[in-house]
XYZ file of C-alpha atoms in Angstrom:
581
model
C -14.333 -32.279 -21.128
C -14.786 -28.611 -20.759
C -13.544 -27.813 -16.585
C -16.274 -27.484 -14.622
C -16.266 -23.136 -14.043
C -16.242 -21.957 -10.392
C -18.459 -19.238 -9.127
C -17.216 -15.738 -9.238
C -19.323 -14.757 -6.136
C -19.400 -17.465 -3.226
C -21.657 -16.102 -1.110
C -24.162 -16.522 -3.716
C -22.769 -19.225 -5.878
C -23.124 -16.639 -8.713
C -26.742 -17.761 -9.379
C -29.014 -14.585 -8.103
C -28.011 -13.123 -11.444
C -29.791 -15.339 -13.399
C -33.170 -15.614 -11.662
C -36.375 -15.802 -12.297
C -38.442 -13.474 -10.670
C -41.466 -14.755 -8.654
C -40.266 -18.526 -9.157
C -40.295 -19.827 -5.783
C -38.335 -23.375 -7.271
C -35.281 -20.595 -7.637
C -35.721 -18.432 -4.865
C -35.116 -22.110 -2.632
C -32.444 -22.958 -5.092
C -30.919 -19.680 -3.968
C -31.596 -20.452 -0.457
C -30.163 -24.224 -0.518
C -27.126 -22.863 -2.174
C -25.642 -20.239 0.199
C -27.125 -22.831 3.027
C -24.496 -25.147 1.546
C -21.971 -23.064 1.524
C -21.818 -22.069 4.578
C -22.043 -25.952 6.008
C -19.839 -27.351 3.185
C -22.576 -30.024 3.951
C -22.838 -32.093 0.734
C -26.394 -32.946 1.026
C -27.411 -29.385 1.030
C -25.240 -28.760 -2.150
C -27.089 -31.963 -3.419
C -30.694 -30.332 -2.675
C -29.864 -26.951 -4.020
C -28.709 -28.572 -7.258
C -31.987 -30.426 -7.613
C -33.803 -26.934 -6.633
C -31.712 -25.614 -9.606
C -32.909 -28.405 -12.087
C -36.261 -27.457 -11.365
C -35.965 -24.350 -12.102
C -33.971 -24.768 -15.417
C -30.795 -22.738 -14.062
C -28.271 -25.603 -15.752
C -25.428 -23.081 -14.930
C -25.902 -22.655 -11.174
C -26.603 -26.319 -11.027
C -22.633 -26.814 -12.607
C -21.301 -23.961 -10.290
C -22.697 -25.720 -7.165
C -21.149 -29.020 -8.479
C -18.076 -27.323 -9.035
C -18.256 -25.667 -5.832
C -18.501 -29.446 -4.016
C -14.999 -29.898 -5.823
C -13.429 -26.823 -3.699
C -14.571 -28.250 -0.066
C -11.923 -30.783 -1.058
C -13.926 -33.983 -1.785
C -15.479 -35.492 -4.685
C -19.102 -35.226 -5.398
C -20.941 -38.393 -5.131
C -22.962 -40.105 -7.242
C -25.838 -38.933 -5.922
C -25.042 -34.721 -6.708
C -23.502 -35.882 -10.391
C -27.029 -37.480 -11.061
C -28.753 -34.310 -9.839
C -26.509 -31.859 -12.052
C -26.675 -34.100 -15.141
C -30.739 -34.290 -14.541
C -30.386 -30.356 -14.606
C -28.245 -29.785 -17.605
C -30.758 -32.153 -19.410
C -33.585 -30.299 -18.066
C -31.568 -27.247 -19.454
C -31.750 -29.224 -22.555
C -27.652 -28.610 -22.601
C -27.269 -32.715 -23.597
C -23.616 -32.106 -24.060
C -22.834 -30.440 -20.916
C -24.919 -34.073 -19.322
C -22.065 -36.429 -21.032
C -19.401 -34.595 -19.992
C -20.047 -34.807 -16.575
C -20.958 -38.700 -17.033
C -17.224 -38.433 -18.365
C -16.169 -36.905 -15.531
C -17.772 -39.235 -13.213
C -15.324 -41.921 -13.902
C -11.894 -39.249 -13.438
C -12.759 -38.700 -10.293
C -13.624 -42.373 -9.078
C -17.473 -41.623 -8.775
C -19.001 -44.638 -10.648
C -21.918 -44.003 -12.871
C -24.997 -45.259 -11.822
C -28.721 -46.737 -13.255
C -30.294 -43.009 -12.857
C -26.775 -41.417 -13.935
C -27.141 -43.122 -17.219
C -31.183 -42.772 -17.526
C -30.372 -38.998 -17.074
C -27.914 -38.933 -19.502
C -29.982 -40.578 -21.888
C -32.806 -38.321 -21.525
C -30.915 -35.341 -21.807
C -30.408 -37.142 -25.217
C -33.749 -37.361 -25.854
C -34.608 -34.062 -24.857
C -31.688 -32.470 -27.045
C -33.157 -34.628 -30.397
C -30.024 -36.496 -30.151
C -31.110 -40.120 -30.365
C -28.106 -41.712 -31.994
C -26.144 -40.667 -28.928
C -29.157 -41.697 -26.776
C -29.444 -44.873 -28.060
C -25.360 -45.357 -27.614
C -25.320 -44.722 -24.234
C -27.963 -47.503 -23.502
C -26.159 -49.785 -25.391
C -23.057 -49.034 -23.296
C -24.450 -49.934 -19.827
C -24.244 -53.423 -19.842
C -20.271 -52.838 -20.397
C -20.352 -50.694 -17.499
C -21.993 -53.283 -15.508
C -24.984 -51.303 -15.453
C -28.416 -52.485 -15.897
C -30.654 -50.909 -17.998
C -34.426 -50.340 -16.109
C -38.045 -49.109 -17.506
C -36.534 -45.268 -17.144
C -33.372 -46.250 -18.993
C -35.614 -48.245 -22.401
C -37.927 -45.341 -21.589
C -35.926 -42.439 -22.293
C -34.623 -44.254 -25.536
C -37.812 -45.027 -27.200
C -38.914 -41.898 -26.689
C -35.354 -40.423 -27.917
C -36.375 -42.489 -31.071
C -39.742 -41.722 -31.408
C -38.330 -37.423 -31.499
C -36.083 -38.582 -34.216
C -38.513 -40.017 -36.486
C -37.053 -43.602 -36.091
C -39.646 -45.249 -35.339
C -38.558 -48.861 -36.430
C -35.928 -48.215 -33.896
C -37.957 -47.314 -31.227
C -39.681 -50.525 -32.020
C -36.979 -52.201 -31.590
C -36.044 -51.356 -27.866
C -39.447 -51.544 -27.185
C -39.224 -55.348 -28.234
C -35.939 -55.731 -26.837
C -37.003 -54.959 -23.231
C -38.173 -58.405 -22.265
C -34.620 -60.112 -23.002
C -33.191 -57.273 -21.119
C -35.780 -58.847 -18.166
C -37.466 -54.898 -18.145
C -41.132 -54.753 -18.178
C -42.347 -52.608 -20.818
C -44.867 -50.108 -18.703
C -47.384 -47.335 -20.004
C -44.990 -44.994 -21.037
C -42.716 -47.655 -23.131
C -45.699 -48.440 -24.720
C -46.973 -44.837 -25.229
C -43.659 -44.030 -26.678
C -44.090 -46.636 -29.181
C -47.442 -45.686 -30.044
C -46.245 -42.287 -30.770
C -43.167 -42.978 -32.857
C -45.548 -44.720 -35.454
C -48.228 -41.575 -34.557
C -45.434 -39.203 -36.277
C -44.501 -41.472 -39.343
C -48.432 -42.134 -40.313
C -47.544 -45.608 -39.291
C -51.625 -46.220 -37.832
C -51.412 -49.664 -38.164
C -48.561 -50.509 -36.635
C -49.976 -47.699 -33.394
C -53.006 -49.886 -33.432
C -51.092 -53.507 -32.874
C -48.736 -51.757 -30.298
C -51.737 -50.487 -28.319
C -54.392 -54.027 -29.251
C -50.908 -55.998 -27.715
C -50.819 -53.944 -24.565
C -53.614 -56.074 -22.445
C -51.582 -58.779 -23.096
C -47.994 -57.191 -21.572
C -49.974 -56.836 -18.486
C -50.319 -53.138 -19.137
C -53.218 -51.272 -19.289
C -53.811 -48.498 -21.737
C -54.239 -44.952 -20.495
C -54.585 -41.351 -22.304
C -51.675 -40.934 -23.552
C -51.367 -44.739 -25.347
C -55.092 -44.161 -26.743
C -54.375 -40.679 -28.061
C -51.167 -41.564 -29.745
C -53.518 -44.130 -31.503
C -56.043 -41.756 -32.668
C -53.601 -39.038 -33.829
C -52.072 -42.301 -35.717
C -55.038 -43.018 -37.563
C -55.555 -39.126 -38.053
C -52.481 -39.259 -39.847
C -53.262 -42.313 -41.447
C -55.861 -41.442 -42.708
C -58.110 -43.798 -41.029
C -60.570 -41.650 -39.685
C -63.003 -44.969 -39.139
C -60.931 -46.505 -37.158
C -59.675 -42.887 -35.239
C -63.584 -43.135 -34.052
C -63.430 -46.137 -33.015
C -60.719 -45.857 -30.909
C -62.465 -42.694 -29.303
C -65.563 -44.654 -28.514
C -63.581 -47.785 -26.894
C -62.004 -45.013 -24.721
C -64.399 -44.892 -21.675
C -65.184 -48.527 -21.847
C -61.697 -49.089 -21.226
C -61.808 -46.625 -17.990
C -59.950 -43.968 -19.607
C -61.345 -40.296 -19.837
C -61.033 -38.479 -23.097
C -59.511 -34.899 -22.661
C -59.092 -32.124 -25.878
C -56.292 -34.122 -27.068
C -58.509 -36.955 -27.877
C -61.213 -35.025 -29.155
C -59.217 -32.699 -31.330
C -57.343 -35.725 -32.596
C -60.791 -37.253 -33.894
C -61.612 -34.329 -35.476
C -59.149 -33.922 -37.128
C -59.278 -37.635 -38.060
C -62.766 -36.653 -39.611
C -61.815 -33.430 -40.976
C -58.867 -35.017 -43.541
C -61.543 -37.989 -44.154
C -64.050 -35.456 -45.474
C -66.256 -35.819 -42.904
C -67.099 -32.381 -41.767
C -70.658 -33.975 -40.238
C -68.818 -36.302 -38.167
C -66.605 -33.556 -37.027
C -69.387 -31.246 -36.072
C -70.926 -34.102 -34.146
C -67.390 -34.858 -32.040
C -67.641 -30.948 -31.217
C -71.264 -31.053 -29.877
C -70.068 -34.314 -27.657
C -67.213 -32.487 -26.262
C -69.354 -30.339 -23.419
C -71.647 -33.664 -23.080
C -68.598 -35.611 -22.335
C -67.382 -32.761 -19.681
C -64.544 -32.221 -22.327
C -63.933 -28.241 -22.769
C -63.536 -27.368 -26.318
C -60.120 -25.466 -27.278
C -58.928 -23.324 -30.348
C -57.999 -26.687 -31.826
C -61.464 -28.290 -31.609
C -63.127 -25.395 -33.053
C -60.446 -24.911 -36.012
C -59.781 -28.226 -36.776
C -64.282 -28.246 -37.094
C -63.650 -25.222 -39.269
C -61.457 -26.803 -41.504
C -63.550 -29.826 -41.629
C -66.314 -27.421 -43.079
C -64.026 -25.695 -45.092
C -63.168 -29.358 -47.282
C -66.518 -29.851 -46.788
C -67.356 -26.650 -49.285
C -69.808 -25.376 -46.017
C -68.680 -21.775 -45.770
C -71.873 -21.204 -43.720
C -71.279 -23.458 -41.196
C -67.830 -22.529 -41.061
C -68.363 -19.061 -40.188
C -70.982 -20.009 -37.715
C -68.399 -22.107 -36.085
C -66.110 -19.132 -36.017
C -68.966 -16.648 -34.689
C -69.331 -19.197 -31.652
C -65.910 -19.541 -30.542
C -66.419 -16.386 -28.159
C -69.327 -17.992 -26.103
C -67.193 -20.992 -25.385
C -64.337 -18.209 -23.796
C -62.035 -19.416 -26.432
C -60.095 -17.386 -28.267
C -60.071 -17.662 -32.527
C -56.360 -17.990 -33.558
C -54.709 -17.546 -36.977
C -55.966 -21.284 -38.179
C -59.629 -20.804 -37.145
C -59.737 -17.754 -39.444
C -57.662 -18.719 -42.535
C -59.924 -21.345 -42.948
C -63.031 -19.738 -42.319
C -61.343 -17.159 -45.092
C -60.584 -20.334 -47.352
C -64.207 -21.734 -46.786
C -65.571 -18.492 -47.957
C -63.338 -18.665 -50.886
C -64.268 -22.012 -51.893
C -68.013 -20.927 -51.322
C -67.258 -17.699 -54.049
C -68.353 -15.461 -50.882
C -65.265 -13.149 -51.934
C -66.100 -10.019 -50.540
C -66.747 -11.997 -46.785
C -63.375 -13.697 -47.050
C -62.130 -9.695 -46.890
C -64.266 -8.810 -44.167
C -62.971 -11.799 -42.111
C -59.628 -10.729 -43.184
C -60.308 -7.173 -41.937
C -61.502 -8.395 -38.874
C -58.169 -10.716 -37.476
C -56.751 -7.420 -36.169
C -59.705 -6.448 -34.127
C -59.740 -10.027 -32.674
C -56.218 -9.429 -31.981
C -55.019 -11.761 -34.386
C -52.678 -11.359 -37.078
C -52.858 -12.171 -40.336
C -50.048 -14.398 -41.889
C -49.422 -15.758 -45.385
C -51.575 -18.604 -45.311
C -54.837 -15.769 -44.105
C -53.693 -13.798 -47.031
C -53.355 -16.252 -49.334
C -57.378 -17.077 -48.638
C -58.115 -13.784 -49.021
C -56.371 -13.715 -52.730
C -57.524 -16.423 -54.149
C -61.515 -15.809 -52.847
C -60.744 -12.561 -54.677
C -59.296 -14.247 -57.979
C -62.163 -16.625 -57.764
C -64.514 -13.919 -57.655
C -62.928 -12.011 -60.460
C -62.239 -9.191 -58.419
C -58.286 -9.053 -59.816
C -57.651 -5.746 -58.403
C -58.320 -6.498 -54.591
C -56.507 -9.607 -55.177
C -53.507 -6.913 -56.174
C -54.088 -4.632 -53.262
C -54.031 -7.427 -51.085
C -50.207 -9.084 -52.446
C -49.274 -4.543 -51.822
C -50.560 -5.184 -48.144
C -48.963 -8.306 -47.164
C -45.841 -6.494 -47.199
C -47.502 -3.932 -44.984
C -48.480 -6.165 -42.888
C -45.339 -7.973 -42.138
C -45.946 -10.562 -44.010
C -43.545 -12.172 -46.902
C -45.776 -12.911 -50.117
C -44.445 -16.404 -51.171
C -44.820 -18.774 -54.283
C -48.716 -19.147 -53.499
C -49.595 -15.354 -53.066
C -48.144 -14.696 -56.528
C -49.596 -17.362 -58.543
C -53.020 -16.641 -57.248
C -52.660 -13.176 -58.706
C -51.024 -14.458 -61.655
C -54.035 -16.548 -62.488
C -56.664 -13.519 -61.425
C -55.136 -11.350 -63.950
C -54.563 -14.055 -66.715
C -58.667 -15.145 -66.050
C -59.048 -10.677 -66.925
C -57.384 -11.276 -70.068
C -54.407 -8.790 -68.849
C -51.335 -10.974 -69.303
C -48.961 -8.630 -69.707
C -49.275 -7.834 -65.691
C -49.700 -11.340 -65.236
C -45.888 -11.710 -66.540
C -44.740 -8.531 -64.583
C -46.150 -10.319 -61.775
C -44.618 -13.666 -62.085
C -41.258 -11.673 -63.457
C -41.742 -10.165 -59.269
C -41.306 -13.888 -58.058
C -38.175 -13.824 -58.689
C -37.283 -9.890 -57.380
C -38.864 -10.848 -54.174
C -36.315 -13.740 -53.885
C -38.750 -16.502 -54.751
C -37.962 -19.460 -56.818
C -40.937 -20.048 -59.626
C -42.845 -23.416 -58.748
C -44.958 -25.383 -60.843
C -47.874 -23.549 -59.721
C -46.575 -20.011 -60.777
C -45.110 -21.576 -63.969
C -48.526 -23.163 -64.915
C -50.692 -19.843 -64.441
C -48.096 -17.449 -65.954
C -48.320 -20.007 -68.954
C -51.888 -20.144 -68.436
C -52.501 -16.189 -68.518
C -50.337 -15.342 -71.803
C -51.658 -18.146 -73.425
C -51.964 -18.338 -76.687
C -48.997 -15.643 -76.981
C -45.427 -16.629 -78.569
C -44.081 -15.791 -74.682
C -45.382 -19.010 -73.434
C -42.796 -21.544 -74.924
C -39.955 -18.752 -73.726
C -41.549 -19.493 -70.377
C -41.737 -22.946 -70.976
C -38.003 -23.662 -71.679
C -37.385 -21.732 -68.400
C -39.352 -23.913 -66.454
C -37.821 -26.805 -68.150
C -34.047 -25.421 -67.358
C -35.673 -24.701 -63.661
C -36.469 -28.698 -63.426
C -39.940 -27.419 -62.573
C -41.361 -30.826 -62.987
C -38.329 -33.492 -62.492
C -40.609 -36.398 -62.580
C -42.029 -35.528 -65.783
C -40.910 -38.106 -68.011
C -41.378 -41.683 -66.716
C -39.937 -45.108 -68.058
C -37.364 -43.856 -69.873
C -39.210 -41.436 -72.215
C -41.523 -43.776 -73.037
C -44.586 -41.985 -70.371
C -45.299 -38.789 -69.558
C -46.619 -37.144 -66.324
C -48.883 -34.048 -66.606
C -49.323 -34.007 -62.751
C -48.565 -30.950 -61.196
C -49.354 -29.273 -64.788
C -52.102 -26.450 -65.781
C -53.731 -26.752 -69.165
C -51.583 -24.696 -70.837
C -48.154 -26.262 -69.935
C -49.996 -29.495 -70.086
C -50.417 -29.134 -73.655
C -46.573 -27.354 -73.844
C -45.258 -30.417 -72.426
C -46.733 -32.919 -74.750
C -46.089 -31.031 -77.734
C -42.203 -31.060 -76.506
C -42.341 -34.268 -75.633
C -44.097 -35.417 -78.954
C -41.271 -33.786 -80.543
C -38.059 -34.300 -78.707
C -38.559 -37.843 -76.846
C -41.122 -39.771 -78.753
C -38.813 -40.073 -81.818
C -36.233 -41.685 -80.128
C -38.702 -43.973 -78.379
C -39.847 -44.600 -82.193
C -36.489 -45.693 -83.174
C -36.757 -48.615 -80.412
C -39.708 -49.457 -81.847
C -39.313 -50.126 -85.234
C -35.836 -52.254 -83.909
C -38.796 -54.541 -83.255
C -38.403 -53.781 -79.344
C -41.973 -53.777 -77.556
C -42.969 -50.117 -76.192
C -46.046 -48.466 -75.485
C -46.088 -44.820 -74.867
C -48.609 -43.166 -71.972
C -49.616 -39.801 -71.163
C -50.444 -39.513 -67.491
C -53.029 -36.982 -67.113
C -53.919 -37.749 -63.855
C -57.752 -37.251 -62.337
C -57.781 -34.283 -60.679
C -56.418 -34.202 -57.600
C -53.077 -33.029 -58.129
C -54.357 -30.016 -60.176
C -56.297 -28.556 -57.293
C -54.787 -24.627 -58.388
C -56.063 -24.669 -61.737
C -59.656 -25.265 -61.879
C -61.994 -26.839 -63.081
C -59.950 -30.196 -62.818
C -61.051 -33.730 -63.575
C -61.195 -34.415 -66.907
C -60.412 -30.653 -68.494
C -56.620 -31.601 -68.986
C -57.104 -34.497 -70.302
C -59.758 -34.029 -72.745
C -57.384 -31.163 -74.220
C -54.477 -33.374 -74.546
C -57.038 -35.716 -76.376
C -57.834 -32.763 -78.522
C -53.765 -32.064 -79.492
C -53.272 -35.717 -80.130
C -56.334 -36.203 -82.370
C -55.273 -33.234 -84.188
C -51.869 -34.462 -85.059
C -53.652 -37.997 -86.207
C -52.559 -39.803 -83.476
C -54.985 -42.592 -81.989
C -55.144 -42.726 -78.168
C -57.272 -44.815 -75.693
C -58.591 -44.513 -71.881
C -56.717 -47.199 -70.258
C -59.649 -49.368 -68.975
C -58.330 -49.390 -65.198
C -57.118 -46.003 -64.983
C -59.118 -43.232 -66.081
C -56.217 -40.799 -65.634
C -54.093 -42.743 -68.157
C -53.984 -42.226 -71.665
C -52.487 -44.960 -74.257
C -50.826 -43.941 -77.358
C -51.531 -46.510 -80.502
C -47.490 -47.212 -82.278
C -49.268 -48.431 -84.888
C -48.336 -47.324 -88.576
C -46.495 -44.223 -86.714
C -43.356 -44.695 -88.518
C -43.732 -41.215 -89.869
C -46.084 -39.959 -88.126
C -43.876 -37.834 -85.688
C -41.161 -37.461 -88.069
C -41.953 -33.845 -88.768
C -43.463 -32.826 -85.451
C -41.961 -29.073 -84.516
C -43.861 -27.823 -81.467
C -43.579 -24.138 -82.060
C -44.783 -24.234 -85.658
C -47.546 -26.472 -84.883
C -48.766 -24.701 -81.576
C -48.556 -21.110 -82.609
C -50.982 -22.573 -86.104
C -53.164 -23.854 -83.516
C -56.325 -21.939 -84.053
C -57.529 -23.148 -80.747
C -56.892 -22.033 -77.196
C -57.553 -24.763 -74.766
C -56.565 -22.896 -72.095
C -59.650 -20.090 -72.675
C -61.741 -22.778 -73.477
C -61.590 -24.921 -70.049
C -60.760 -21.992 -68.121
């Protein structure tokens, strides 16, 4: 263990240097401290320690300690506890173990709260292995673990994403003989809140009459941000509704947490109508309320509401942040209102708000949609202006509003800048660079790069035998079968006619996946229809899947045999890629 380092200046225990100024926890910190030294009485050491804690100052807390060491006696229990509850306060969860270590050197024998406070530190430091080691340790020790001790560790879990561990303290607390209390419970809830696991939130919290505990704010808002995460926006509202019936008053948290529920449901008039409740339910709407209403409108394709949302955020003395406008600027460009996604854009500086990639990013595609390809290029040349790193997104937005102009050699120069500007090429830039030189020789050059990039690693599915078009625009949709019709589905032949059963698939998927390259739905795969028709080769709607297409084997012996995808894509006379653009 690192020594314990003794102050340089004793009449102040070397802690005036790092105040805070106007914190009146540190001024009596500073008090306690040269109180103690002058008495050499440990209790006053032990109180100006604590007074350090509170303010955060881990490193006068040590000095003190160490100072205690210097008045030749040991510090007991009691001061250890108070310096490791500091350090973990500090969030310094290393500096907390070594003076647990330290404890037993100098015959001063950890404690209940020593361990608790080590474990928290844990938890506070995102160190739950460690946290969840020292609890197990205490029994050893001949220490017994209490509510704080389960506590700390559930919630040490539930930082770490391991929420099946967190479970499992929580459900390993009565053989301890510890009462699980709120915040065990509330702890719980929350580690399944983070990992979308809403059902599991909603049996922790439906099981917590039954422990004899009764549900507060906390417990009921980790359930609702569960089922926001979930997914289960029904059940989010129910939740909020059982709230006051249950004697427990719903703040922002709950509120926000419903709206939110509503806004990823697609509910935007359900989260409109949560927003009105708020002031009739004495609950002060935040930033949060109104954006996450904003965003509900925004998925709900209501640009006007959107911006009348974002107009009324003044009158309720809040102030409009960064997410409130982006997607105000994204409802716009979803509603074609191009030229007001720019105004709103114009305006985040006035409002003292700053634009970041995702408010540029709006403002680019509103202009792409609307045609208007050279503001969408004026505003990638501002980003950088601005601060602001263009990324992956900003790129292939102008990509596609300069392929949809027909000018696709800057289209190319753009996506060739993707790569200058440090970026690595995703499917999206891939599929509109494709999409904008299409039907031009450079698209199978760009292609093979994306295949040598393992743009789309999933691609190929059961062996060869299926393909995936997710995450594929028209044009490398119909790149990607031609390849695979040439390279993959002979070998998948060869099984075939060895009398082994195989059925090949082309997953075109129904939409959702394709978001960038509009319109969606059906587009993709009724030109992949198209290409297989032309080559003579039968294909069927799978009867339960609408985004699945089944290739007929039959008589295709041949079929494929001469299949080269240049030669037959460049004597294409059709361009699917103008036609469902």
């Amino acid at each position: 263990m690192p020594p314990l380092a003794r102050p340089t200046d004793h009449g102040s225990l070397g802690i005036a240097g790092t105040a805070s100024s106007g914190s009146d926890d540190w001024q009596l910190a500073v008090h306690l401290a040269q109180k103690a030294q002058r008495s050499g009485n440990e209790k006053a050491f032990r109180k100006a320690i604590v007074a350090c804690g509170t303010a955060r100052q881990w490193q006068a807390a040590l000095q003190i300690l160490s100072n205690i060491f210097t008045s030749s006696k040991a510090p007991s229990v009691y001061s250890f506890n108070a310096a490791i509850t500091a350090c973990g306060r500090g969030l310094m969860w290393q500096q907390s173990l070594a003076l647990l270590l330290r404890m037993e050197t100098v015959q001063s024998q950890p404690d209940v709260v020593s361990y608790s406070a080590g474990i928290s530190a844990c938890e506070k430091g995102g160190e739950w292995q460690m946290a969840l080691y020292l609890l197990s340790q205490m029994p050893a020790a001949g220490v017994v673990p209490n509510p704080i001790s389960f506590n700390a560790g559930i919630s040490a879990c539930e930082k770490g994403g391991e929420w099946q561990m967190a479970l499992f303290l929580l459900s390993q607390m009565p053989a301890a003989q510890v009462v699980p209390d709120q915040i065990s419970f509330s702890a719980g809830i929350s580690a399944c809140q983070k990992d979308g696991e809403w059902q599991m939130a909603l049996y922790l919290l439906s099981q917590m009459p039954a422990a004899q505990v009764v549900p507060d704010q906390i417990s009921f808002n980790a359930g609702i941000s569960a089922c926001e995460k979930g997914g289960a926006w029904q059940m989010a509202l129910s939740l909020l509704s059982q709230m006051p019936a249950a004697g427990v008053v719903p703040n922002p948290i709950s509120f926000n947490a419903g709206i939110s529920a509503c806004e990823k449901g697609g509910k935007w008039q359900m989260a409109l109508f949560l927003l009105w409740q708020m002031p009739l339910a004495s609950v002060v709407p935040n930033e949060i309320s109104f954006s996450a209403g904003i965003s509900a409108c925004e998925k709900g394709g209501e640009w006007q509401t959107a911006l009348y949302l974002l107009s009324q955020i003044p009158a309720a003395q809040v102030v409009p942040d960064q997410i409130s406008f982006s997607a105000s600027i994204s409802a716009c460009e979803k509603g074609g209102e191009w030229q007001t996604a720019l105004y709103l854009l114009s305006q985040m500086p006035a409002a003292g708000v700053v634009p970041n990639a995702i408010s540029f990013n709006a403002g680019i595609s509103a202009c792409e949609k609307g045609g208007a390809w050279q503001m969408a290029l004026y505003l990638l040349s501002q980003m950088a202006a601005a601060g602001v790193g263009p990324n992956e997104i900003s790129f292939s937005a102008c990509i596609k509003s300069c392929g949809t102009a027909r000018i696709w050699e800057l289209a190319l120069c753009l996506f060739a800048s993707l790569r200058g500007n440090q970026l690595q090429p995703d499917a999206a830039s891939y599929g509109q660079a494709i999409d904008a030189a299409w039907p031009e020789a450079v698209v199978f050059e760009l292609f093979d790069q994306a295949m040598q990039d393992q743009t789309w690693p999933d691609m190929l599915q059961r062996g060869g035998a299926g393909l995936d078009l997710h995450y594929h625009s028209c044009g490398s949709a119909i790149l990607a079968v031609s390849w695979w019709l040439a390279e993959v589905v002979p070998k998948q032949l060869t099984r075939t006619l060895r009398h082994e059963s195989m059925s090949l698939e082309v997953i075109t998927g129904w939409g959702k996946s394709r978001m960038p390259w509009r319109p969606a739905g059906s587009d993709l795969q009724v030109s992949v229809r198209r290409l297989l028709d032309e080559r003579a080769i039968p294909c069927k709607i799978h009867p339960q899947n609408r985004g699945l297409l089944q290739l007929d084997l039959r008589g295709a012996g041949t079929r494929w045999s001469h299949v080269h995808r240049t030669k037959e894509a460049k004597s294409n006379p059709q361009d699917p890629v103008r036609q469902h653009a």
